[in-house]
Protein backbone atom coordinates (compact mmCIF):
# COMPACT_ATOMS: atom_id res chain seq x y z
CA UNK A 1 0.00 0.00 0.00
CA UNK A 2 1.07 3.56 -0.60
CA UNK A 3 1.68 5.81 2.41
CA UNK A 4 -1.50 7.72 1.57
CA UNK A 5 -3.51 4.49 1.45
CA UNK A 6 -2.01 3.37 4.78
CA UNK A 7 -2.98 6.66 6.40
CA UNK A 8 -6.53 6.42 5.06
CA UNK A 9 -6.84 2.80 6.14
CA UNK A 10 -5.63 3.71 9.62
CA UNK A 11 -8.14 6.57 9.82
CA UNK A 12 -10.93 4.21 8.77
CA UNK A 13 -9.86 1.66 11.38
CA UNK A 14 -9.97 4.36 14.07
CA UNK A 15 -13.47 5.44 12.94
CA UNK A 16 -14.61 1.82 12.98
CA UNK A 17 -13.61 1.61 16.64
CA UNK A 18 -16.03 4.38 17.64
CA UNK A 19 -18.96 2.80 19.44
CA UNK A 20 -22.44 4.26 19.22
CA UNK A 21 -22.93 6.40 22.31
CA UNK A 22 -26.40 7.71 23.12
CA UNK A 23 -24.87 10.41 25.31
CA UNK A 24 -23.22 12.05 22.29
CA UNK A 25 -25.44 14.55 20.50
CA UNK A 26 -23.88 13.75 17.11
CA UNK A 27 -24.87 10.11 17.52
CA UNK A 28 -28.40 10.89 18.69
CA UNK A 29 -28.85 13.39 15.85
CA UNK A 30 -27.77 10.74 13.32
CA UNK A 31 -30.22 8.21 14.76
CA UNK A 32 -32.96 10.84 14.67
CA UNK A 33 -32.14 11.59 11.02
CA UNK A 34 -32.30 7.87 10.22
CA UNK A 35 -35.75 7.69 11.86
CA UNK A 36 -36.97 10.60 9.73
CA UNK A 37 -35.49 9.07 6.57
CA UNK A 38 -36.93 5.65 7.31
CA UNK A 39 -40.55 6.31 8.11
CA UNK A 40 -42.95 8.12 5.83
CA UNK A 41 -44.83 9.95 8.57
CA UNK A 42 -42.56 10.34 11.56
CA UNK A 43 -44.75 13.11 12.94
CA UNK A 44 -44.21 11.99 16.51
CA UNK A 45 -40.54 11.30 16.87
CA UNK A 46 -40.15 9.87 20.36
CA UNK A 47 -37.87 11.97 22.53
CA UNK A 48 -35.81 8.93 23.50
CA UNK A 49 -36.02 7.57 19.91
CA UNK A 50 -37.57 4.34 21.20
CA UNK A 51 -40.52 3.04 19.24
CA UNK A 52 -42.02 -0.27 18.21
CA UNK A 53 -41.88 1.00 14.63
CA UNK A 54 -38.12 0.28 14.53
CA UNK A 55 -38.94 -3.43 14.66
CA UNK A 56 -40.72 -3.10 11.30
CA UNK A 57 -37.34 -2.22 9.86
CA UNK A 58 -35.73 -5.34 11.29
CA UNK A 59 -34.09 -4.02 14.44
CA UNK A 60 -34.08 -6.34 17.41
CA UNK A 61 -35.77 -3.99 19.82
CA UNK A 62 -37.53 -0.67 20.18
CA UNK A 63 -34.28 1.18 19.54
CA UNK A 64 -31.53 0.34 17.08
CA UNK A 65 -29.10 1.97 19.51
CA UNK A 66 -28.42 -1.46 20.98
CA UNK A 67 -27.57 -2.82 17.52
CA UNK A 68 -25.39 0.18 16.72
CA UNK A 69 -23.48 -0.23 19.98
CA UNK A 70 -22.27 -3.55 18.61
CA UNK A 71 -21.75 -2.36 15.02
CA UNK A 72 -20.37 1.06 15.87
CA UNK A 73 -21.20 4.60 14.89
CA UNK A 74 -19.68 4.08 11.44
CA UNK A 75 -22.45 1.62 10.60
CA UNK A 76 -25.08 4.22 11.49
CA UNK A 77 -23.25 6.83 9.42
CA UNK A 78 -23.16 4.47 6.44
CA UNK A 79 -26.84 3.61 6.69
CA UNK A 80 -27.76 7.26 7.04
CA UNK A 81 -25.59 8.13 4.03
CA UNK A 82 -27.44 5.53 1.98
CA UNK A 83 -30.82 6.89 3.12
CA UNK A 84 -29.88 10.46 2.26
CA UNK A 85 -27.79 10.01 -0.88
CA UNK A 86 -29.52 7.03 -2.50
CA UNK A 87 -33.09 7.31 -1.21
CA UNK A 88 -34.67 5.10 -3.87
CA UNK A 89 -32.23 2.28 -3.19
CA UNK A 90 -32.65 2.78 0.56
CA UNK A 91 -36.45 2.57 0.28
CA UNK A 92 -36.17 -0.58 -1.85
CA UNK A 93 -33.95 -2.19 0.78
CA UNK A 94 -36.03 -0.91 3.66
CA UNK A 95 -39.27 -2.22 2.19
CA UNK A 96 -37.62 -5.31 0.69
CA UNK A 97 -39.17 -4.72 -2.70
CA UNK A 98 -36.71 -7.06 -4.40
CA UNK A 99 -37.29 -10.17 -2.38
CA UNK A 100 -39.31 -11.60 0.42
CA UNK A 101 -38.87 -11.44 4.14
CA UNK A 102 -37.16 -14.33 5.77
CA UNK A 103 -39.12 -16.23 8.37
CA UNK A 104 -36.39 -15.75 10.97
CA UNK A 105 -36.21 -11.96 10.74
CA UNK A 106 -37.34 -9.53 13.37
CA UNK A 107 -40.02 -8.77 14.27
PDB file of C-alpha atoms in Angstrom:
ATOM      1  CA  UNK A   1       0.000   0.000   0.000  1.00  0.00           C
ATOM      2  CA  UNK A   2       1.071   3.562  -0.605  1.00  0.00           C
ATOM      3  CA  UNK A   3       1.679   5.806   2.405  1.00  0.00           C
ATOM      4  CA  UNK A   4      -1.498   7.720   1.566  1.00  0.00           C
ATOM      5  CA  UNK A   5      -3.511   4.487   1.452  1.00  0.00           C
ATOM      6  CA  UNK A   6      -2.011   3.370   4.776  1.00  0.00           C
ATOM      7  CA  UNK A   7      -2.981   6.665   6.403  1.00  0.00           C
ATOM      8  CA  UNK A   8      -6.531   6.420   5.055  1.00  0.00           C
ATOM      9  CA  UNK A   9      -6.844   2.799   6.142  1.00  0.00           C
ATOM     10  CA  UNK A  10      -5.628   3.708   9.620  1.00  0.00           C
ATOM     11  CA  UNK A  11      -8.140   6.568   9.818  1.00  0.00           C
ATOM     12  CA  UNK A  12     -10.931   4.214   8.772  1.00  0.00           C
ATOM     13  CA  UNK A  13      -9.859   1.660  11.380  1.00  0.00           C
ATOM     14  CA  UNK A  14      -9.975   4.358  14.065  1.00  0.00           C
ATOM     15  CA  UNK A  15     -13.467   5.443  12.939  1.00  0.00           C
ATOM     16  CA  UNK A  16     -14.608   1.821  12.979  1.00  0.00           C
ATOM     17  CA  UNK A  17     -13.611   1.605  16.642  1.00  0.00           C
ATOM     18  CA  UNK A  18     -16.031   4.383  17.641  1.00  0.00           C
ATOM     19  CA  UNK A  19     -18.958   2.796  19.445  1.00  0.00           C
ATOM     20  CA  UNK A  20     -22.438   4.264  19.220  1.00  0.00           C
ATOM     21  CA  UNK A  21     -22.931   6.397  22.314  1.00  0.00           C
ATOM     22  CA  UNK A  22     -26.395   7.710  23.116  1.00  0.00           C
ATOM     23  CA  UNK A  23     -24.867  10.414  25.312  1.00  0.00           C
ATOM     24  CA  UNK A  24     -23.219  12.051  22.289  1.00  0.00           C
ATOM     25  CA  UNK A  25     -25.442  14.555  20.499  1.00  0.00           C
ATOM     26  CA  UNK A  26     -23.884  13.754  17.109  1.00  0.00           C
ATOM     27  CA  UNK A  27     -24.866  10.106  17.518  1.00  0.00           C
ATOM     28  CA  UNK A  28     -28.396  10.894  18.691  1.00  0.00           C
ATOM     29  CA  UNK A  29     -28.853  13.385  15.848  1.00  0.00           C
ATOM     30  CA  UNK A  30     -27.765  10.737  13.324  1.00  0.00           C
ATOM     31  CA  UNK A  31     -30.222   8.208  14.760  1.00  0.00           C
ATOM     32  CA  UNK A  32     -32.965  10.838  14.667  1.00  0.00           C
ATOM     33  CA  UNK A  33     -32.138  11.585  11.024  1.00  0.00           C
ATOM     34  CA  UNK A  34     -32.302   7.871  10.223  1.00  0.00           C
ATOM     35  CA  UNK A  35     -35.746   7.694  11.858  1.00  0.00           C
ATOM     36  CA  UNK A  36     -36.965  10.599   9.732  1.00  0.00           C
ATOM     37  CA  UNK A  37     -35.494   9.073   6.574  1.00  0.00           C
ATOM     38  CA  UNK A  38     -36.932   5.646   7.312  1.00  0.00           C
ATOM     39  CA  UNK A  39     -40.549   6.306   8.108  1.00  0.00           C
ATOM     40  CA  UNK A  40     -42.954   8.117   5.830  1.00  0.00           C
ATOM     41  CA  UNK A  41     -44.827   9.946   8.567  1.00  0.00           C
ATOM     42  CA  UNK A  42     -42.561  10.336  11.564  1.00  0.00           C
ATOM     43  CA  UNK A  43     -44.750  13.108  12.940  1.00  0.00           C
ATOM     44  CA  UNK A  44     -44.214  11.986  16.511  1.00  0.00           C
ATOM     45  CA  UNK A  45     -40.543  11.302  16.866  1.00  0.00           C
ATOM     46  CA  UNK A  46     -40.153   9.868  20.361  1.00  0.00           C
ATOM     47  CA  UNK A  47     -37.869  11.966  22.526  1.00  0.00           C
ATOM     48  CA  UNK A  48     -35.812   8.928  23.496  1.00  0.00           C
ATOM     49  CA  UNK A  49     -36.022   7.566  19.914  1.00  0.00           C
ATOM     50  CA  UNK A  50     -37.569   4.342  21.202  1.00  0.00           C
ATOM     51  CA  UNK A  51     -40.524   3.044  19.240  1.00  0.00           C
ATOM     52  CA  UNK A  52     -42.021  -0.269  18.208  1.00  0.00           C
ATOM     53  CA  UNK A  53     -41.879   1.000  14.625  1.00  0.00           C
ATOM     54  CA  UNK A  54     -38.120   0.285  14.531  1.00  0.00           C
ATOM     55  CA  UNK A  55     -38.942  -3.429  14.655  1.00  0.00           C
ATOM     56  CA  UNK A  56     -40.716  -3.098  11.304  1.00  0.00           C
ATOM     57  CA  UNK A  57     -37.340  -2.217   9.864  1.00  0.00           C
ATOM     58  CA  UNK A  58     -35.731  -5.338  11.292  1.00  0.00           C
ATOM     59  CA  UNK A  59     -34.093  -4.020  14.441  1.00  0.00           C
ATOM     60  CA  UNK A  60     -34.076  -6.341  17.410  1.00  0.00           C
ATOM     61  CA  UNK A  61     -35.766  -3.991  19.820  1.00  0.00           C
ATOM     62  CA  UNK A  62     -37.529  -0.671  20.178  1.00  0.00           C
ATOM     63  CA  UNK A  63     -34.278   1.183  19.543  1.00  0.00           C
ATOM     64  CA  UNK A  64     -31.527   0.336  17.076  1.00  0.00           C
ATOM     65  CA  UNK A  65     -29.100   1.967  19.506  1.00  0.00           C
ATOM     66  CA  UNK A  66     -28.417  -1.462  20.975  1.00  0.00           C
ATOM     67  CA  UNK A  67     -27.572  -2.820  17.517  1.00  0.00           C
ATOM     68  CA  UNK A  68     -25.393   0.182  16.721  1.00  0.00           C
ATOM     69  CA  UNK A  69     -23.484  -0.227  19.985  1.00  0.00           C
ATOM     70  CA  UNK A  70     -22.274  -3.546  18.607  1.00  0.00           C
ATOM     71  CA  UNK A  71     -21.754  -2.362  15.021  1.00  0.00           C
ATOM     72  CA  UNK A  72     -20.370   1.060  15.874  1.00  0.00           C
ATOM     73  CA  UNK A  73     -21.197   4.603  14.893  1.00  0.00           C
ATOM     74  CA  UNK A  74     -19.680   4.081  11.444  1.00  0.00           C
ATOM     75  CA  UNK A  75     -22.449   1.618  10.601  1.00  0.00           C
ATOM     76  CA  UNK A  76     -25.078   4.223  11.489  1.00  0.00           C
ATOM     77  CA  UNK A  77     -23.253   6.834   9.418  1.00  0.00           C
ATOM     78  CA  UNK A  78     -23.156   4.473   6.445  1.00  0.00           C
ATOM     79  CA  UNK A  79     -26.835   3.607   6.695  1.00  0.00           C
ATOM     80  CA  UNK A  80     -27.757   7.260   7.042  1.00  0.00           C
ATOM     81  CA  UNK A  81     -25.590   8.133   4.029  1.00  0.00           C
ATOM     82  CA  UNK A  82     -27.436   5.529   1.982  1.00  0.00           C
ATOM     83  CA  UNK A  83     -30.818   6.886   3.118  1.00  0.00           C
ATOM     84  CA  UNK A  84     -29.882  10.462   2.260  1.00  0.00           C
ATOM     85  CA  UNK A  85     -27.790  10.012  -0.875  1.00  0.00           C
ATOM     86  CA  UNK A  86     -29.518   7.033  -2.504  1.00  0.00           C
ATOM     87  CA  UNK A  87     -33.090   7.305  -1.206  1.00  0.00           C
ATOM     88  CA  UNK A  88     -34.668   5.100  -3.870  1.00  0.00           C
ATOM     89  CA  UNK A  89     -32.232   2.280  -3.185  1.00  0.00           C
ATOM     90  CA  UNK A  90     -32.646   2.780   0.563  1.00  0.00           C
ATOM     91  CA  UNK A  91     -36.448   2.573   0.280  1.00  0.00           C
ATOM     92  CA  UNK A  92     -36.166  -0.578  -1.849  1.00  0.00           C
ATOM     93  CA  UNK A  93     -33.952  -2.187   0.775  1.00  0.00           C
ATOM     94  CA  UNK A  94     -36.035  -0.908   3.665  1.00  0.00           C
ATOM     95  CA  UNK A  95     -39.275  -2.216   2.186  1.00  0.00           C
ATOM     96  CA  UNK A  96     -37.623  -5.312   0.687  1.00  0.00           C
ATOM     97  CA  UNK A  97     -39.169  -4.717  -2.703  1.00  0.00           C
ATOM     98  CA  UNK A  98     -36.713  -7.056  -4.405  1.00  0.00           C
ATOM     99  CA  UNK A  99     -37.293 -10.171  -2.384  1.00  0.00           C
ATOM    100  CA  UNK A 100     -39.307 -11.599   0.417  1.00  0.00           C
ATOM    101  CA  UNK A 101     -38.874 -11.438   4.138  1.00  0.00           C
ATOM    102  CA  UNK A 102     -37.159 -14.328   5.773  1.00  0.00           C
ATOM    103  CA  UNK A 103     -39.120 -16.227   8.372  1.00  0.00           C
ATOM    104  CA  UNK A 104     -36.391 -15.751  10.968  1.00  0.00           C
ATOM    105  CA  UNK A 105     -36.210 -11.959  10.736  1.00  0.00           C
ATOM    106  CA  UNK A 106     -37.343  -9.527  13.374  1.00  0.00           C
ATOM    107  CA  UNK A 107     -40.022  -8.765  14.270  1.00  0.00           C
TER     108      UNK A 107
END
